[in-house]
Short mmCIF file of C-alpha atoms in Angstrom, two decimals:
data_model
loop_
_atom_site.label_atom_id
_atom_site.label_comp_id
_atom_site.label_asym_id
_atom_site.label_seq_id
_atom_site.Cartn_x
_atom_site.Cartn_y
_atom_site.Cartn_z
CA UNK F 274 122.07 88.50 73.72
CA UNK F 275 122.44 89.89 77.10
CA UNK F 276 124.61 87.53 79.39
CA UNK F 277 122.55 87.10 82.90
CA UNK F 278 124.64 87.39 85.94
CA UNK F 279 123.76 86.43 88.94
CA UNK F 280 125.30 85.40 92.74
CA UNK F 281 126.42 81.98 93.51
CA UNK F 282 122.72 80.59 94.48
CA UNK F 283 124.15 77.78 95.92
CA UNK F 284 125.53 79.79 98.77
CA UNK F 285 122.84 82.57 99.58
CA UNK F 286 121.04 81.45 102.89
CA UNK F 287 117.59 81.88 103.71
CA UNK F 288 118.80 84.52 106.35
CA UNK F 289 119.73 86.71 103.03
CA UNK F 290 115.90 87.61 102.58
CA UNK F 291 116.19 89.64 106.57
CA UNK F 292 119.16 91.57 104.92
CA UNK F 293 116.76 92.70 102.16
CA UNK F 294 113.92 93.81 104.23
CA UNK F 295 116.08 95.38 106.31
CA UNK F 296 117.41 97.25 102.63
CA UNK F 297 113.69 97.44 101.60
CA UNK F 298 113.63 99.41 104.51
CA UNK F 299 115.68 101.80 104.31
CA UNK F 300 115.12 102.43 100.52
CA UNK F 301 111.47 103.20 101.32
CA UNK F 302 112.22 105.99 103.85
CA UNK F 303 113.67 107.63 101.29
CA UNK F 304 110.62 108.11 99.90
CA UNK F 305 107.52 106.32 101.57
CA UNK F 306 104.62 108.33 100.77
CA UNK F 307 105.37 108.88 97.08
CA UNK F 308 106.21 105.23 96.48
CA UNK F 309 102.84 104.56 98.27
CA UNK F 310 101.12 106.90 95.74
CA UNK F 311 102.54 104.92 92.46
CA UNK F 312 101.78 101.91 93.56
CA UNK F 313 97.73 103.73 94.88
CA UNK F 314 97.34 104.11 91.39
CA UNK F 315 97.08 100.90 89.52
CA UNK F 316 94.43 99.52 92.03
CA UNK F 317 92.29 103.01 91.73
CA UNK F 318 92.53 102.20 87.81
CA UNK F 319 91.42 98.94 88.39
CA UNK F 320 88.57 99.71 90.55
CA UNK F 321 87.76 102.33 87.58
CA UNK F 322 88.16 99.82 84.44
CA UNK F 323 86.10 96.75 86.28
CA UNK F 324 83.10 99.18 86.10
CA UNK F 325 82.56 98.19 82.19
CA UNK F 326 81.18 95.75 81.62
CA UNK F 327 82.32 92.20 82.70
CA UNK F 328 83.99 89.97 82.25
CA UNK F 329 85.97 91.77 79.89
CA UNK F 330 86.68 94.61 81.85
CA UNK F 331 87.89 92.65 84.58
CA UNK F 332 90.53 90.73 82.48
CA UNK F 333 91.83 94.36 81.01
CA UNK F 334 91.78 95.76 84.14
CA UNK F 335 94.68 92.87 85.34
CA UNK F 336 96.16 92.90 82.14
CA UNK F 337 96.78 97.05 82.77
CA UNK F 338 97.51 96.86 86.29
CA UNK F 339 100.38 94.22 85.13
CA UNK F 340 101.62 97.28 83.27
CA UNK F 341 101.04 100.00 85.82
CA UNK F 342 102.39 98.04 88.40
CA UNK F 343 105.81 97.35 86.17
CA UNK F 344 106.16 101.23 86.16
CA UNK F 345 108.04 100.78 90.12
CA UNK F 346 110.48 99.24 88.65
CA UNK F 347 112.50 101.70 87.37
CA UNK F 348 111.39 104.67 89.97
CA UNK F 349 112.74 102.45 92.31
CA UNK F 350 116.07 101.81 90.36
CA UNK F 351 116.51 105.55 89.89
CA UNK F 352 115.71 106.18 93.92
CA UNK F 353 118.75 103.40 94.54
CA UNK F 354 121.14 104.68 92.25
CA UNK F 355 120.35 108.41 92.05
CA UNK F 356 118.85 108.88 95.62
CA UNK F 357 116.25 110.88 94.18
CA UNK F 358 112.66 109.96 93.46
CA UNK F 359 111.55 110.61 89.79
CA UNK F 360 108.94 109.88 87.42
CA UNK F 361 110.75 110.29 84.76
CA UNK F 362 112.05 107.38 85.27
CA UNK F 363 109.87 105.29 83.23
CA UNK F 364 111.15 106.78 80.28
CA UNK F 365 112.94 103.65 79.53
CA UNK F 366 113.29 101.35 76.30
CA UNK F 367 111.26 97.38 77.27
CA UNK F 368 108.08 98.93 77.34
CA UNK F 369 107.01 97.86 74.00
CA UNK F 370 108.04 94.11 75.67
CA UNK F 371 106.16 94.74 78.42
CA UNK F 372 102.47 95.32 76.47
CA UNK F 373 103.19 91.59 75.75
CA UNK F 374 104.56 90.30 79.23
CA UNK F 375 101.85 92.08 80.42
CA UNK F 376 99.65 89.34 78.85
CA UNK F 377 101.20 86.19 80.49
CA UNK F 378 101.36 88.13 84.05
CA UNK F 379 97.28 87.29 83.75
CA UNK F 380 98.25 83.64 84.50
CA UNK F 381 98.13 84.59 89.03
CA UNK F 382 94.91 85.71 88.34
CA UNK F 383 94.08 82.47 86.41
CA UNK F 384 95.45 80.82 89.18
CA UNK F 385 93.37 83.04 91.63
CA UNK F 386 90.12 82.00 89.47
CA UNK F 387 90.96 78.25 89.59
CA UNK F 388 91.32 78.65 93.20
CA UNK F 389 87.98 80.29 93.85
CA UNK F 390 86.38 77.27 91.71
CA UNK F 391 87.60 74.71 93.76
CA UNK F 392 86.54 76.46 96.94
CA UNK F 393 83.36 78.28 95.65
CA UNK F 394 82.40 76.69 92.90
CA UNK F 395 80.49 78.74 90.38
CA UNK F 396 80.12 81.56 92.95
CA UNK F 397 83.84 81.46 92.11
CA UNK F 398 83.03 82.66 88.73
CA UNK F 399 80.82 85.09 89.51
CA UNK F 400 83.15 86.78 92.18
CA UNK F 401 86.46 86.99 89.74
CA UNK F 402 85.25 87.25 86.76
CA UNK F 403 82.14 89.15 87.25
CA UNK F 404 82.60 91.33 90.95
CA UNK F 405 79.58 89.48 92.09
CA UNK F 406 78.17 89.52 96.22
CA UNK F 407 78.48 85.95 97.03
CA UNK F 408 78.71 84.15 100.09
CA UNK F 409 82.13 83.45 100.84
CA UNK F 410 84.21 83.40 103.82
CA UNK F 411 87.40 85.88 105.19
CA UNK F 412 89.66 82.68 104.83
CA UNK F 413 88.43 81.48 101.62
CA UNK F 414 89.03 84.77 100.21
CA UNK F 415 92.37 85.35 101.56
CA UNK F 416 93.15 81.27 100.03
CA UNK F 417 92.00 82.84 96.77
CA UNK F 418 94.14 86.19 97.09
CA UNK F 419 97.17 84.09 98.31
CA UNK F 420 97.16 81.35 95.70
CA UNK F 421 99.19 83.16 93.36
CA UNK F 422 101.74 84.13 95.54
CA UNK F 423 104.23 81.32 94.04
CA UNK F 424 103.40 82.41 90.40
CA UNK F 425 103.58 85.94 91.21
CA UNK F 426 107.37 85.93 92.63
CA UNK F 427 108.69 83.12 89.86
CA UNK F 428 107.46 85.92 87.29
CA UNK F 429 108.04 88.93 89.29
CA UNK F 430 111.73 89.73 87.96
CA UNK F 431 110.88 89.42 84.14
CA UNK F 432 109.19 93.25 84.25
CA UNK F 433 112.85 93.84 85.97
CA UNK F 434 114.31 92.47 82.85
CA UNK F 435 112.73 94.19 80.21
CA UNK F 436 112.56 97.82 81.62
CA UNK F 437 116.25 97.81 83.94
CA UNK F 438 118.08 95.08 81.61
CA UNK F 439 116.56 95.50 78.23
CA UNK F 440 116.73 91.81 77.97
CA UNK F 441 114.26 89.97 75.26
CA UNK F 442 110.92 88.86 76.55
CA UNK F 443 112.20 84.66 76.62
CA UNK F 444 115.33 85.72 78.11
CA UNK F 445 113.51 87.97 81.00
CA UNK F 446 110.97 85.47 81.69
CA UNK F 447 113.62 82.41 81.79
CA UNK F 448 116.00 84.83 84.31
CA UNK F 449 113.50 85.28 86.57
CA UNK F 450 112.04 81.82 87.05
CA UNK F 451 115.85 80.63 87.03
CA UNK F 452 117.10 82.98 90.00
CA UNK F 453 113.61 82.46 92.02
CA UNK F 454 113.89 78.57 91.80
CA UNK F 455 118.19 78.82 92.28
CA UNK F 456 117.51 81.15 95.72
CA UNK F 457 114.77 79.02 96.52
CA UNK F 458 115.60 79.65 100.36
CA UNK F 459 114.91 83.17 100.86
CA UNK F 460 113.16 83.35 98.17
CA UNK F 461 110.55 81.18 100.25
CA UNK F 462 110.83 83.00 103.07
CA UNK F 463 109.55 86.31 101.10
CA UNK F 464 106.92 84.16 99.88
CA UNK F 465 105.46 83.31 102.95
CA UNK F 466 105.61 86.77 104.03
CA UNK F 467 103.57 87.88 100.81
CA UNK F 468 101.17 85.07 101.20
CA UNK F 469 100.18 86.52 105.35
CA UNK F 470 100.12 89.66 104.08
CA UNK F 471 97.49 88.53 101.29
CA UNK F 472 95.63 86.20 103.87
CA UNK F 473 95.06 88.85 106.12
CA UNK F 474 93.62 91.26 102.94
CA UNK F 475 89.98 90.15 103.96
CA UNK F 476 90.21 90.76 107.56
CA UNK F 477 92.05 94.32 107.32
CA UNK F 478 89.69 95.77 104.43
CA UNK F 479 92.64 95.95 102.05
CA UNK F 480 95.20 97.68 104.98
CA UNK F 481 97.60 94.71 105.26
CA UNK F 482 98.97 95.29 101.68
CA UNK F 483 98.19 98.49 101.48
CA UNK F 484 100.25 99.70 104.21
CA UNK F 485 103.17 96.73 103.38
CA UNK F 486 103.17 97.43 99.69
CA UNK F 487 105.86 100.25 99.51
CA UNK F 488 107.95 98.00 101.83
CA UNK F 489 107.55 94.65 99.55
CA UNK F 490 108.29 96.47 96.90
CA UNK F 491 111.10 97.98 97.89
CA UNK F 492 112.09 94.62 99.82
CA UNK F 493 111.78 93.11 95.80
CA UNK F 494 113.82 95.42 93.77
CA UNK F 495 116.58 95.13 96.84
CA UNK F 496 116.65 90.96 96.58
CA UNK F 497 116.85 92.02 92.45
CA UNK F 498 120.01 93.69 93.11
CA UNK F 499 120.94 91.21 94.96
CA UNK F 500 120.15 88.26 92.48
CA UNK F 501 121.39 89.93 89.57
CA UNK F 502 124.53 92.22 91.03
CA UNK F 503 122.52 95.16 89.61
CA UNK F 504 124.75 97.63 91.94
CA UNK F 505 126.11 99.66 89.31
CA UNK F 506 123.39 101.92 87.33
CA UNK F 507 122.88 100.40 84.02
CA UNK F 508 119.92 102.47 83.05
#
């Protein structure tokens, strides 16, 4: 079994989560425009898979994103270590784990759908599940897109797990939600920053995460390294 070691939760401040954006930073100058490329992709394969036929295609399309999406991982662990950007990096062993991780990392978007039903009703339905034209409002929809913010970061360490730790698929999931809830401080503080990002999705035409998403995600993998003391290469 792989031991999990992390910091001394107890002690990490909520001012911890400025030292990782500043970090996030600085790792995605190294290399903004092709870490804004991988992370282009899954939502242009998305777009691409939600034009079968619904709801089914809309429910694989998450389910793959989950997957592509997982794939920054280790590029950005190779970028950190090696100071060099690489593809190649994905060639790593979890993957086979992650086809089934990929399956419980549906449950924001089940969140997302509950949300819309509450606020929409069954036009909630028909937006999420089917990419129907109803009438709903920008805040409503940035509510919706922001609901699963919580779920999202307790969760968002396990692909971390599998692909950088090798760790089994109980043990990733368990480390993640353990360090998220233990750091609960900055870890709320990068919440909130997520969910404005998300809440302003409607009102930008997509440009608020688009343009923060290389950042976030480097601003994740840094308060990873930080959690987990994953500053020696392990790959």
């Amino acid at each position: 079994m792989t031991t999990i070691t992390t910091t001394q939760s107890q002690s990490i401040p909520a001012s911890r989560c400025f030292v990782w954006f500043k970090q996030g930073w600085q790792l995605m100058r190294q290399a903004p425009f092709k870490i804004f490329l991988v992370l282009l992709l899954p939502l242009v394969m998305e777009g691409l898979f939600q034009l079968l036929p619904a709801p089914y295609s809309i429910v694989f399309s998450k389910w793959a994103m989950a997957l592509m999406v997982a794939a920054i991982w280790p590029i950005l662990h190779h970028l950190a270590t090696k100071q060099s950007f690489s593809l190649r990096a994905i060639k790593c062993k979890g993957w086979g784990k992650m086809l089934v991780l990929a399956l419980l990392l549906l449950l924001p978007s089940v969140v997302q759908l509950w949300t819309a039903i509450a606020l929409l009703g069954e036009d909630g339905i028909g937006l999420l599940l089917y990419a129907q034209l109803v009438e709903v409002s920008a805040l409503q929809l940035g509510l919706i897109f922001a609901s699963a913010t919580p779920l999202i970061l307790l969760l968002g360490f396990a692909p971390a797990r599998l692909l950088l730790a090798n760790d089994s698929l109980s043990l990733a999931i368990r480390s993640s939600i353990q360090v998220v809830v233990s750091a609960w401080r900055p870890m709320l503080l990068l919440a909130l920053v997520h969910m404005i990002i998300l809440l302003l999705v409607p009102l930008t035409f997509l440009l608020s995460a688009l343009l923060t998403g290389p950042w976030l995600a480097c601003v994740s993998y840094q308060a990873y390294s930080d959690l987990f003391n994953q500053n020696k290469d392990r790959a």
